[in-house]
Tab-separated table of C-alpha atoms in Angstrom:
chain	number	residue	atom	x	y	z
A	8	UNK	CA	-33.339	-76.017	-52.254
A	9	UNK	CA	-30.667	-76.677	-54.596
A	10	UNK	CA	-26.891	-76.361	-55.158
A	11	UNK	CA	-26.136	-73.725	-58.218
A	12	UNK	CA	-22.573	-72.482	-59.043
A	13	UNK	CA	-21.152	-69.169	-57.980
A	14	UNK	CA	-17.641	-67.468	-58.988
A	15	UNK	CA	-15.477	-65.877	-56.969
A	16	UNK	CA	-14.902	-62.695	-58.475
A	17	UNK	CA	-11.444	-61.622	-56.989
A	18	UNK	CA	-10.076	-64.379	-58.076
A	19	UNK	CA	-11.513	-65.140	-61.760
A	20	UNK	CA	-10.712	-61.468	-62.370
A	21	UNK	CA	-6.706	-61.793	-61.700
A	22	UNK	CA	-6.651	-64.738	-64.592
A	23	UNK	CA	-9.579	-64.838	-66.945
A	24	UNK	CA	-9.062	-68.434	-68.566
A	25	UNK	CA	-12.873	-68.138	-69.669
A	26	UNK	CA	-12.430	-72.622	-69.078
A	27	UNK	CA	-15.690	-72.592	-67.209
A	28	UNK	CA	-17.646	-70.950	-70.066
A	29	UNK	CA	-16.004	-73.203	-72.104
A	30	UNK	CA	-17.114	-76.678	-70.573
A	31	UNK	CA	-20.404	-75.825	-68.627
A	32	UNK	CA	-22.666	-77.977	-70.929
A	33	UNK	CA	-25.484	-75.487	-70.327
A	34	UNK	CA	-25.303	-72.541	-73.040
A	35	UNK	CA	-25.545	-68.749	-71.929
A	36	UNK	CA	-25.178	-70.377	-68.594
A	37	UNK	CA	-21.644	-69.240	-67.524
A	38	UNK	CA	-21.616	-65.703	-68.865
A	39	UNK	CA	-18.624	-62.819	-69.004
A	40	UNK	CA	-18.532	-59.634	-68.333
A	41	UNK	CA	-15.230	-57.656	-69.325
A	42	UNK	CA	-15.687	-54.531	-67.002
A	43	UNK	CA	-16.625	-56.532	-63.335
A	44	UNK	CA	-12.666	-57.072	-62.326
A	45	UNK	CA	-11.720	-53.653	-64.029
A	46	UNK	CA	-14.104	-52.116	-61.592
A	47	UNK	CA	-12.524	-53.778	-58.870
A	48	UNK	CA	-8.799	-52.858	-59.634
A	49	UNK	CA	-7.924	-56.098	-61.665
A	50	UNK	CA	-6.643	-56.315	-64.869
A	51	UNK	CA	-9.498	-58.635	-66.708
A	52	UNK	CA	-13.350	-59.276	-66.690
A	53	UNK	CA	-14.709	-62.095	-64.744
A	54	UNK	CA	-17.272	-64.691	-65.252
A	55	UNK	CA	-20.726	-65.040	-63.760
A	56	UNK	CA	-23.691	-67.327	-63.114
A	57	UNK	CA	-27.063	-66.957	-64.721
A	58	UNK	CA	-28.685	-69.436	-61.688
A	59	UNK	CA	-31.904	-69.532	-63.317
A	60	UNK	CA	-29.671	-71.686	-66.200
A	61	UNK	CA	-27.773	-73.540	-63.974
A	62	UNK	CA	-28.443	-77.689	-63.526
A	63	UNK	CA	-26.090	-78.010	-60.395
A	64	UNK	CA	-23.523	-80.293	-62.466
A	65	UNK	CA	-20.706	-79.235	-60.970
A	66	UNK	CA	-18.308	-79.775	-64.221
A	67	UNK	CA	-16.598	-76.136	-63.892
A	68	UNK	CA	-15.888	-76.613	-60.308
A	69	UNK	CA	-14.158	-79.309	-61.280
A	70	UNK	CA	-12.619	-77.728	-64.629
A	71	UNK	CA	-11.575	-74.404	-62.446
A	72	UNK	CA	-10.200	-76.607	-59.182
A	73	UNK	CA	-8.215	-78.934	-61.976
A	74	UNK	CA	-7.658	-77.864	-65.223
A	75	UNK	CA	-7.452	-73.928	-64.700
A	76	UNK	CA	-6.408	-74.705	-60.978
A	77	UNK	CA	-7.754	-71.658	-59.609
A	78	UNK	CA	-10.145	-72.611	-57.198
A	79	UNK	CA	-12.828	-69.823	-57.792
A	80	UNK	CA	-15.653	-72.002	-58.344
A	81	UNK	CA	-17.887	-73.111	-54.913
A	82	UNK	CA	-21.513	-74.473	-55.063
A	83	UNK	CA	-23.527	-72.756	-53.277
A	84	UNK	CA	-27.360	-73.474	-52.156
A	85	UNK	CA	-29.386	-71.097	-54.173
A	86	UNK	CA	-31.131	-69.647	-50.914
A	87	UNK	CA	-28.091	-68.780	-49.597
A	88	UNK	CA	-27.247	-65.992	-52.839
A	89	UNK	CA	-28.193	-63.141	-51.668
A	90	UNK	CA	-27.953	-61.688	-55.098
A	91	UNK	CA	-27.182	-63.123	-58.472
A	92	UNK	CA	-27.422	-63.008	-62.168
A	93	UNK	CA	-31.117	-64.240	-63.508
A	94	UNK	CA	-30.963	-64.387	-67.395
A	95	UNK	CA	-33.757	-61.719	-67.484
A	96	UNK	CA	-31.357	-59.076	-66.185
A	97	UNK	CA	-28.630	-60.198	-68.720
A	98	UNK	CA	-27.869	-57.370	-71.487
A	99	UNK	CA	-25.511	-58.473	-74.515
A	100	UNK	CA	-23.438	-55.937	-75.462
A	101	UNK	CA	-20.616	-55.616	-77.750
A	102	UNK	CA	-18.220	-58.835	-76.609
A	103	UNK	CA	-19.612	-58.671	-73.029
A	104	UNK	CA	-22.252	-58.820	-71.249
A	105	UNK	CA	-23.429	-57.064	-68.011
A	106	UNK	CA	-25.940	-58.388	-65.297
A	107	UNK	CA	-28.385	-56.186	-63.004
A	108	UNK	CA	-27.624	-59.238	-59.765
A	109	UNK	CA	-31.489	-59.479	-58.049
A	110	UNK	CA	-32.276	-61.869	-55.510
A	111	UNK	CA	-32.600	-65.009	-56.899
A	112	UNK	CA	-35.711	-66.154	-54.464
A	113	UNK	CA	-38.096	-64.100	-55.969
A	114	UNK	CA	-40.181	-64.357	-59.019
B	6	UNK	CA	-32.497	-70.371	-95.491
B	7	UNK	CA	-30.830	-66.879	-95.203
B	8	UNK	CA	-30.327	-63.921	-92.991
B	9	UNK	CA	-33.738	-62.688	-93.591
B	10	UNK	CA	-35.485	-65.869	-91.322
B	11	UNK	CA	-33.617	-64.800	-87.711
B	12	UNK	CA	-34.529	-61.349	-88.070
B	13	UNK	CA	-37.660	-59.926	-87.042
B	14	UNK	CA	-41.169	-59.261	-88.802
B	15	UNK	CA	-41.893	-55.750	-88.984
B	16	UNK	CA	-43.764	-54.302	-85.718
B	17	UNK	CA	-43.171	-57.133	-84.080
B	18	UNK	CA	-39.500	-57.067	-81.958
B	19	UNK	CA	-41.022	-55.367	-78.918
B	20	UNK	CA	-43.903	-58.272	-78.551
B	21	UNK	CA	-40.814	-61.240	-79.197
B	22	UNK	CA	-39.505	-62.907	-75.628
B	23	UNK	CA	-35.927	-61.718	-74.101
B	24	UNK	CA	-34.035	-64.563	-75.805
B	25	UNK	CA	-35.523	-64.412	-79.626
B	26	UNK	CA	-34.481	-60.158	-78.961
B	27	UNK	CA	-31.085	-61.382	-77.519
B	28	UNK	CA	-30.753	-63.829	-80.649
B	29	UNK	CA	-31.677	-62.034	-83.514
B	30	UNK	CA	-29.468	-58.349	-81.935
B	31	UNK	CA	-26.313	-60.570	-80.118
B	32	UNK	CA	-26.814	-63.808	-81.768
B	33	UNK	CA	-23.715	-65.739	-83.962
B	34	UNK	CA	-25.318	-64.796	-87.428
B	35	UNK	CA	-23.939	-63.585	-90.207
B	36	UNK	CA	-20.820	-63.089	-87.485
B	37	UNK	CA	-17.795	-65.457	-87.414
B	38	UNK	CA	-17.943	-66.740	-83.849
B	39	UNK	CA	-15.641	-68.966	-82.003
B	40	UNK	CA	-15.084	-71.244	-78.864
B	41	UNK	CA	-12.744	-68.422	-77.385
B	42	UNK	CA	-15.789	-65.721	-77.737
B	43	UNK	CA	-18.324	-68.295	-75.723
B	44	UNK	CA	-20.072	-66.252	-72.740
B	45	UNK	CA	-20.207	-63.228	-74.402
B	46	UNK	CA	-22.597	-63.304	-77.154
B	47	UNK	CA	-26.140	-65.068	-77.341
B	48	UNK	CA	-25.779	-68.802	-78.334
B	49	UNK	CA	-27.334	-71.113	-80.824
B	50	UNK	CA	-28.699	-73.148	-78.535
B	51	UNK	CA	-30.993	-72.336	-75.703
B	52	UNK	CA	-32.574	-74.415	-72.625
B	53	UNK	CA	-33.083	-78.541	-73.076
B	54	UNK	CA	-34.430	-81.306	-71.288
B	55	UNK	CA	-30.949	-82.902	-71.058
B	56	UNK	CA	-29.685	-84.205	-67.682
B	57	UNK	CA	-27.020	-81.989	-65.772
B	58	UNK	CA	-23.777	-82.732	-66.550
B	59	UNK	CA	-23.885	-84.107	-69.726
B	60	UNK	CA	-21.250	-84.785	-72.000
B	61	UNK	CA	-23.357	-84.826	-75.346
B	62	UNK	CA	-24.875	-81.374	-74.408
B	63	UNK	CA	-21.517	-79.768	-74.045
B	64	UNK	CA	-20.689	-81.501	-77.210
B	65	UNK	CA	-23.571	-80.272	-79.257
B	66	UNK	CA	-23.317	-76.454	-77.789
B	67	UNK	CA	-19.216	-76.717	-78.995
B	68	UNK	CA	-20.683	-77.813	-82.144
B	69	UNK	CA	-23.272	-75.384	-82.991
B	70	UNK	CA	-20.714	-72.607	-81.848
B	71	UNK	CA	-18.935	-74.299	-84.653
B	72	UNK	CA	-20.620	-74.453	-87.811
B	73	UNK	CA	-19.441	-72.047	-90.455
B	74	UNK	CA	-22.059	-69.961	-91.482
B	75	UNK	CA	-25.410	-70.796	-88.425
B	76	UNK	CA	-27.841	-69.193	-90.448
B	77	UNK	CA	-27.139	-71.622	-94.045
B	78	UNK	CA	-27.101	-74.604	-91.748
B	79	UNK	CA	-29.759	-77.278	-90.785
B	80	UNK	CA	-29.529	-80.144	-88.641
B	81	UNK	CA	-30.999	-83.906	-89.145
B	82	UNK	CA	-31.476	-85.912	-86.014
B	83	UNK	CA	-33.599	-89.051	-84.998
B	84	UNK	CA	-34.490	-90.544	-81.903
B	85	UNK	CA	-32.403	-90.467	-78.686
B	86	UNK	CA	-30.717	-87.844	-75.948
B	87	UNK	CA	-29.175	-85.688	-78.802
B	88	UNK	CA	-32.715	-84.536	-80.209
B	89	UNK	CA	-33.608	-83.505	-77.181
B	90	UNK	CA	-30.994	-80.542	-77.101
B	91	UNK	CA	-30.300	-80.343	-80.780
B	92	UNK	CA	-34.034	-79.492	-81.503
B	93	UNK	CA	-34.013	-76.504	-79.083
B	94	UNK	CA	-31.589	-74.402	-81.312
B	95	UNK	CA	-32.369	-71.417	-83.315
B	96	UNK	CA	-31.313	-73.079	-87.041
B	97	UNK	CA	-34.143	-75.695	-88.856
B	98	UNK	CA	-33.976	-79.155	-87.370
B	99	UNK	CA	-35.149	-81.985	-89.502
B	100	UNK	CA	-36.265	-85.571	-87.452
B	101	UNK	CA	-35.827	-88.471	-89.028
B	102	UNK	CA	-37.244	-91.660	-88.128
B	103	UNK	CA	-35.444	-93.935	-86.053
B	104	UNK	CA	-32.325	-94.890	-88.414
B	105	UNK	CA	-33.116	-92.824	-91.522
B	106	UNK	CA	-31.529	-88.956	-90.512
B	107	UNK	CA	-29.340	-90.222	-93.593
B	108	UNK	CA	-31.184	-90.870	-95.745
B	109	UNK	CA	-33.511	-87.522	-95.087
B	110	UNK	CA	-29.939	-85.941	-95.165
B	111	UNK	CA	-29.670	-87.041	-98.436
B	112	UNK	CA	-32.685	-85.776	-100.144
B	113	UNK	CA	-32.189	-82.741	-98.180
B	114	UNK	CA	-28.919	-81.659	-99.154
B	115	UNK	CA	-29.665	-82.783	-102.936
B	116	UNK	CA	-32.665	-80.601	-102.788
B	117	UNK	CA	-30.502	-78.190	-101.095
B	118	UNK	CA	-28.026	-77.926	-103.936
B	119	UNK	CA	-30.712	-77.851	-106.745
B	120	UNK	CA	-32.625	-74.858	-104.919
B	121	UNK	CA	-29.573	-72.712	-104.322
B	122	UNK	CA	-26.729	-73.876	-106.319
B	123	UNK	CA	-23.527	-72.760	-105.797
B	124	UNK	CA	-24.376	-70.833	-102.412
B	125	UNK	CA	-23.370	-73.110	-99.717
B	126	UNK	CA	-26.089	-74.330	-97.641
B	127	UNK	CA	-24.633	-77.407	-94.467
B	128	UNK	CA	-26.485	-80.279	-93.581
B	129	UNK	CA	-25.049	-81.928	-90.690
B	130	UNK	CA	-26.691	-84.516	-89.403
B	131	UNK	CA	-26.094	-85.621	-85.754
B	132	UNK	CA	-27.416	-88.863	-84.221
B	133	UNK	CA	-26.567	-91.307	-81.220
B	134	UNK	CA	-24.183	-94.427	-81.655
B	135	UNK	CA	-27.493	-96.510	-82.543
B	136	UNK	CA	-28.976	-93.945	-84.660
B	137	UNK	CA	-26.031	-94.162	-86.802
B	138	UNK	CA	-24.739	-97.448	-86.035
B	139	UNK	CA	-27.076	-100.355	-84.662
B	140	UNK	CA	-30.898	-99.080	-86.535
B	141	UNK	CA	-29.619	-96.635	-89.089
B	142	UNK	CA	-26.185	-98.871	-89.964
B	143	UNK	CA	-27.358	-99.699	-93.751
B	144	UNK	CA	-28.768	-95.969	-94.515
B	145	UNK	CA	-25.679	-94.155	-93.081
B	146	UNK	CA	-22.782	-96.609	-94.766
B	147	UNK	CA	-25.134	-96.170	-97.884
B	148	UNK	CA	-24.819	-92.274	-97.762
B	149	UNK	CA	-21.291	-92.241	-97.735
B	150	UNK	CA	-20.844	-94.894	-100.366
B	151	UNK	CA	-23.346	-92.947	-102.188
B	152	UNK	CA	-20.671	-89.788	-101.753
B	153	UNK	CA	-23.747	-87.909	-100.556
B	154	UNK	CA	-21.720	-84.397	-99.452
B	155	UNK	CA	-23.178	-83.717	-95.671
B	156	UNK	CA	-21.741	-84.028	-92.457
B	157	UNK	CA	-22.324	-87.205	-90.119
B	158	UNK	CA	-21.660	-86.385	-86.401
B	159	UNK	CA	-21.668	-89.885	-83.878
B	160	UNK	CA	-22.933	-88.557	-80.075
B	161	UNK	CA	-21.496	-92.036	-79.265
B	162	UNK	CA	-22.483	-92.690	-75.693
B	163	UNK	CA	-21.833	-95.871	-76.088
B	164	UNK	CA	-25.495	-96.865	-74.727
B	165	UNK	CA	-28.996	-96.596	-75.055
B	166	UNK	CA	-29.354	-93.694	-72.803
B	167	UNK	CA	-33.284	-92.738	-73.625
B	168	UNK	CA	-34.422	-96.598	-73.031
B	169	UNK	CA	-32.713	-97.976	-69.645
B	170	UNK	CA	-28.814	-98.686	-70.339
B	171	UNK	CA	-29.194	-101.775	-73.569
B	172	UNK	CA	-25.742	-102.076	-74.993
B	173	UNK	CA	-25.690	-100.648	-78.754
B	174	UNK	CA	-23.162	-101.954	-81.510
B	175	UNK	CA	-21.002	-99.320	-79.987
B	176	UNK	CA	-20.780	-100.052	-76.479
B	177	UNK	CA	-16.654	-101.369	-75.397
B	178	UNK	CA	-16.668	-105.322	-75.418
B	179	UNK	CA	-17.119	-106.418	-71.408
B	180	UNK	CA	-19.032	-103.049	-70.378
B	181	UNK	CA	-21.636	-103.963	-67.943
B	182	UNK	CA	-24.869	-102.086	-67.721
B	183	UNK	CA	-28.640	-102.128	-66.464
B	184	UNK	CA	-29.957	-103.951	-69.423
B	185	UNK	CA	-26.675	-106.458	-70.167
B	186	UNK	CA	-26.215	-107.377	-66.615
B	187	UNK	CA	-23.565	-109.963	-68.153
B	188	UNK	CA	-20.820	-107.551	-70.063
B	189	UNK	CA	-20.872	-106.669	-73.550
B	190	UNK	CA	-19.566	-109.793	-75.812
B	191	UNK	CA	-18.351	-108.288	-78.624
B	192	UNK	CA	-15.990	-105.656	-79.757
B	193	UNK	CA	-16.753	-102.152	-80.536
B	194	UNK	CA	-17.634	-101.490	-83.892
B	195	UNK	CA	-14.767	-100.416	-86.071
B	196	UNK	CA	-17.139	-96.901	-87.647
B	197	UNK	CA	-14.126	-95.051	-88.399
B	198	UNK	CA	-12.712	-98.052	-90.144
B	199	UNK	CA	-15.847	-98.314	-92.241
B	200	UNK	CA	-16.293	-94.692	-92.644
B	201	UNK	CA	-13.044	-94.443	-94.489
B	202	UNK	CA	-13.810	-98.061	-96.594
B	203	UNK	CA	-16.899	-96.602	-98.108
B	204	UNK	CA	-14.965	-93.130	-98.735
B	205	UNK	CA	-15.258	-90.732	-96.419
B	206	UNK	CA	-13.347	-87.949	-97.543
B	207	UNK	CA	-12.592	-86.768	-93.306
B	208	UNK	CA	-12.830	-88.679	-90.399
B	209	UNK	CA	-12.318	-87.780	-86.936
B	210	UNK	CA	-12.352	-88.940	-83.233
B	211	UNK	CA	-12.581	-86.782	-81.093
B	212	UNK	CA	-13.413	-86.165	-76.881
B	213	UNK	CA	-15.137	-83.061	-75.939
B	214	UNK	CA	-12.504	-81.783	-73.026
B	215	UNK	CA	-10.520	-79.375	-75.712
B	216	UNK	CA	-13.171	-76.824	-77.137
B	217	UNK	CA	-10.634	-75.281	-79.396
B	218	UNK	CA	-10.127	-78.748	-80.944
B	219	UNK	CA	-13.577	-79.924	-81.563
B	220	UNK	CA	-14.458	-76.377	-82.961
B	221	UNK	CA	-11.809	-76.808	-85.311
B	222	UNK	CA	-12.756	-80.866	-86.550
B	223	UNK	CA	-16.481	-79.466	-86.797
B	224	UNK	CA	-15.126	-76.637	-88.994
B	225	UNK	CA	-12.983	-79.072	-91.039
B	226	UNK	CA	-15.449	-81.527	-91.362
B	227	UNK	CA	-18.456	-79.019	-92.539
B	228	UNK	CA	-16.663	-76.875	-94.889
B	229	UNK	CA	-15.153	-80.216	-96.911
B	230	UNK	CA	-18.825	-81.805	-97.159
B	231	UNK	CA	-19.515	-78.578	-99.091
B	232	UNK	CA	-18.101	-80.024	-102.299
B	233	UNK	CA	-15.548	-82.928	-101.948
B	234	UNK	CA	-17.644	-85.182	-100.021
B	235	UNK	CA	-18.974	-86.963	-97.217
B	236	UNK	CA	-17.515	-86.701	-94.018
B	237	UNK	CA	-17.743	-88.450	-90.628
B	238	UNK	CA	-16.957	-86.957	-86.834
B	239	UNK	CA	-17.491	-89.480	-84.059
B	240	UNK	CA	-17.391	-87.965	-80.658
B	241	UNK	CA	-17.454	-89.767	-76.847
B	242	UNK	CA	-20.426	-88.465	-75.216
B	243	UNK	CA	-20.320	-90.581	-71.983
B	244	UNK	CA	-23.756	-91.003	-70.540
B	245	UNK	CA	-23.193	-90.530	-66.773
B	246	UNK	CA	-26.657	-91.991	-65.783
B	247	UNK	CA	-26.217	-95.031	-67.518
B	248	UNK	CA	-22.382	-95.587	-66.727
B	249	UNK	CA	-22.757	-93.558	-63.027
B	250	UNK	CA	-20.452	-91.184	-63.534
B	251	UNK	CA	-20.736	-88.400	-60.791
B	252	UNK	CA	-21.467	-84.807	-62.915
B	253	UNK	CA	-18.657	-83.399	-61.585
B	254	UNK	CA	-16.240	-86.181	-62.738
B	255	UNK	CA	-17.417	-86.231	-66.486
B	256	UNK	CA	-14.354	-84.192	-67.650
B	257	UNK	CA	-12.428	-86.473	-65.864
B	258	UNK	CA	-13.541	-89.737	-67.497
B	259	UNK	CA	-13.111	-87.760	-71.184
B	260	UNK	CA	-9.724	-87.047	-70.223
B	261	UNK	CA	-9.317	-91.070	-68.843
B	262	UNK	CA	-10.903	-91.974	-71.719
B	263	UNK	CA	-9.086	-90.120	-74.679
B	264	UNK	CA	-6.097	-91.557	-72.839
B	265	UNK	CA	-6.856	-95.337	-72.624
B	266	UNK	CA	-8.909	-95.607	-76.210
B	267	UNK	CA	-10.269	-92.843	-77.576
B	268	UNK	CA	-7.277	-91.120	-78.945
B	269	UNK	CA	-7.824	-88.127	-80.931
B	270	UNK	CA	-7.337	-89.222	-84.603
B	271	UNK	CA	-8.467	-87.480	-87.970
B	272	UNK	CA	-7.783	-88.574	-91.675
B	273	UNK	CA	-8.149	-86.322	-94.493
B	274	UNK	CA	-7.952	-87.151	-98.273
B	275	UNK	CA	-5.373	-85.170	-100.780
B	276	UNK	CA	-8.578	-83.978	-102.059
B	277	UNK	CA	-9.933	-82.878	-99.114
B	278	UNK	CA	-6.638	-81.143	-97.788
B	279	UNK	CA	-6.306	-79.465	-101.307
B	280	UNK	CA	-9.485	-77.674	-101.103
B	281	UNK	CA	-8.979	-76.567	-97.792
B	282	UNK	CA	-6.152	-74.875	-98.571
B	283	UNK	CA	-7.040	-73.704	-101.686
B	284	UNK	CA	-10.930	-72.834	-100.834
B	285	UNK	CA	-10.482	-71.319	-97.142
B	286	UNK	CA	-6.971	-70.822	-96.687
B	287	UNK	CA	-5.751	-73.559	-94.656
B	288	UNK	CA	-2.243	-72.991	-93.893
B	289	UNK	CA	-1.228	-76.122	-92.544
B	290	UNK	CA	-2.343	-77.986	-95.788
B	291	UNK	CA	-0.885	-75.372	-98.316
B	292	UNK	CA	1.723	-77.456	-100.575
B	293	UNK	CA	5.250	-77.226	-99.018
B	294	UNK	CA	7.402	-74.141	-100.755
B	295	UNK	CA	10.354	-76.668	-103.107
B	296	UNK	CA	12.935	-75.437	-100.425
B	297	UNK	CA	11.664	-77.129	-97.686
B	298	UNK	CA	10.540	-80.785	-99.204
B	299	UNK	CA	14.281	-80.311	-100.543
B	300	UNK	CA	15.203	-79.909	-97.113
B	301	UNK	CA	13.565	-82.966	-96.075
């Protein structure tokens, strides 16, 4: 098993600094979508994982806990997602994109 | 060399993999994209061998967000971490040998300029501190003395990464690593220094922990190489195998870094500054209205 990031949506959607997207040295890793917090009652999008991407570097935890100071980012052991973004089930749209979330464990 | 190379062959875009689709429908061509945008349209770059964590990958995505026009742009590389990632991007990628990405440069953007003329077409070439330093010293100083108009990018990691942690011409004078046990003797090379001697028309330092910043040097630095001249971006990169920094703590040791002695610093020539205001609109560079150099 191994250790893959995972946003907290409740609270990337109350500030959307888009920092983690912006430092994650992976590319299409760290992904937005503008409609995720809207859904939930907040005023932005939020960002999201594509775990099939991710190395496990832990840079945006430490970008979101220190630069942004927002504390949304956790590492999480990948078994222990029960669903999540794979970059198969990643549509581009216009500015945004949207994510089917799938188990991660399988295929 | 155009629009017409990233999209697809007829009959074909339903047999082409997820990401080509994703590239060629959401991809940064023929759109102007920017650091700000990043997450929400399909990058340049795609997967790479590079470790986690890296500094030089985040450096190299920033950058290829960065270029002016993606689809008019090739790269020239040579041996080391950079290729690795720099090769897995969807615009042409030229390898040198070991040392001679500026010299290939050359020919390249001469040939360049004869096929297409007047219609802009970058060559940047990017290439590790010993790449463009220590092996490929003579044909990079040469280049710019030569006023050969491309774009030289330093990934300056201040080691050799690929080969077990030697200490290049680059490495800070006292740094101890795998392969020079007893510190580093002497100083850091001076590049920027030499880059403006032999007449480098912009040169910048700069640390990749502000996007927004290095999108705008890479900008600078592409769109003056178009006709002025040569122009020269070195960039920390630490490696954190070879200098153990933990992953999560790169960002930290940029920030440490640009403090202590890599301070961000860019010069641009008269000529340069004109044609950026002139050419693309640069605001800040746009001769002062009489009132205000009265004023001052």
């Amino acid at each position: 098993m191994y250790l893959v990031a995972d946003i907290d949506v409740d609270i990337c959607a109350q500030t959307s600094c888009k920092l983690c997207t912006q430092f994650c040295p992976e590319a299409n890793t760290i992904l937005y979508n503008n409609e995720i917090g809207k859904d939930k009652g907040y005023k932005y999008g939020a960002a999201y994982v594509a775990v099939d991407r991710c190395k496990g570097c832990a840079q945006c935890v430490w970008v979101c806990d220190n630069m942004a100071k927002h504390h949304a980012i956790k590492m999480i052991m990948i078994d222990q997602l029960p669903k999540a973004a794979i970059t198969d089930n990643v549509t581009y749209g216009e500015k945004t994109t949207t994510a089917v979330l799938a188990s991660p464990m399988v295929g | 060399m155009s629009l017409d190379y990233v999209k697809f062959a007829p009959g074909f875009e339903k047999f082409m993999p997820k990401e080509y689709r994703d590239m060629v429908e959401h991809g940064p061509f023929g759109k102007k994209t920017t650091v700000s945008q990043m997450g929400s349209f399909k990058e340049i770059l795609e997967e790479h061998p590079m470790c986690a964590g890296c500094a030089m990958t985040l450096f190299i995505r920033l950058a290829m967000i960065s270029f002016p026009n993606p689809e008019d742009t090739i790269t020239v590389g040579t041996a080391g971490c950079g290729r690795l990632a720099i090769s897995q991007a969807a615009i042409p990628f030229v390898y040198g040998n070991y040392g001679d990405q500026n010299g290939v440069a050359s020919g390249l953007s001469r040939g360049l300029r004869l096929r297409f003329g007047d219609k802009p077409k970058d060559v940047v070439v990017m290439a590790g501190d010993g790449g463009t330093a220590d092996i490929g010293f003579a044909q990079t100083l040469h280049s710019w003395i030569r006023k050969e108009k491309f774009t030289t990018i330093m990934l300056d990691n201040e080691v050799y990464g690929n080969t077990g942690g030697q200490e290049s011409g680059m490495t800070s004078q006292g740094a101890v690593l795998k392969m020079a046990p007893l510190g580093k003797k002497f100083e850091k090379m001076d590049m920027v220094g030499m880059a403006k001697v032999a007449g480098c028309v912009y040169v910048a330092t700069v640390v990749p922990n502000n996007p927004r910043r290095v999108e705008a040097v890479i900008k600078k630095a592409v769109l003056i190489a178009r006709e002025v001249g040569p122009t020269y971006i070195q960039a920390y990169t630490s490696c954190n195998i070879e200098y153990a920094i933990p992953t999560d703590k790169v960002m930290e040791d940029a920030k440490n870094v640009e403090d202590n002695r890599y301070k961000f610093s860019e010069y641009i020539s008269e000529e340069a500054k004109q044609y950026l205001a002139e050419r693309y609109g640069y605001k800040e560079f746009l001769p002062k209205p009489a009132a205000a150099v009265t004023q001052a």
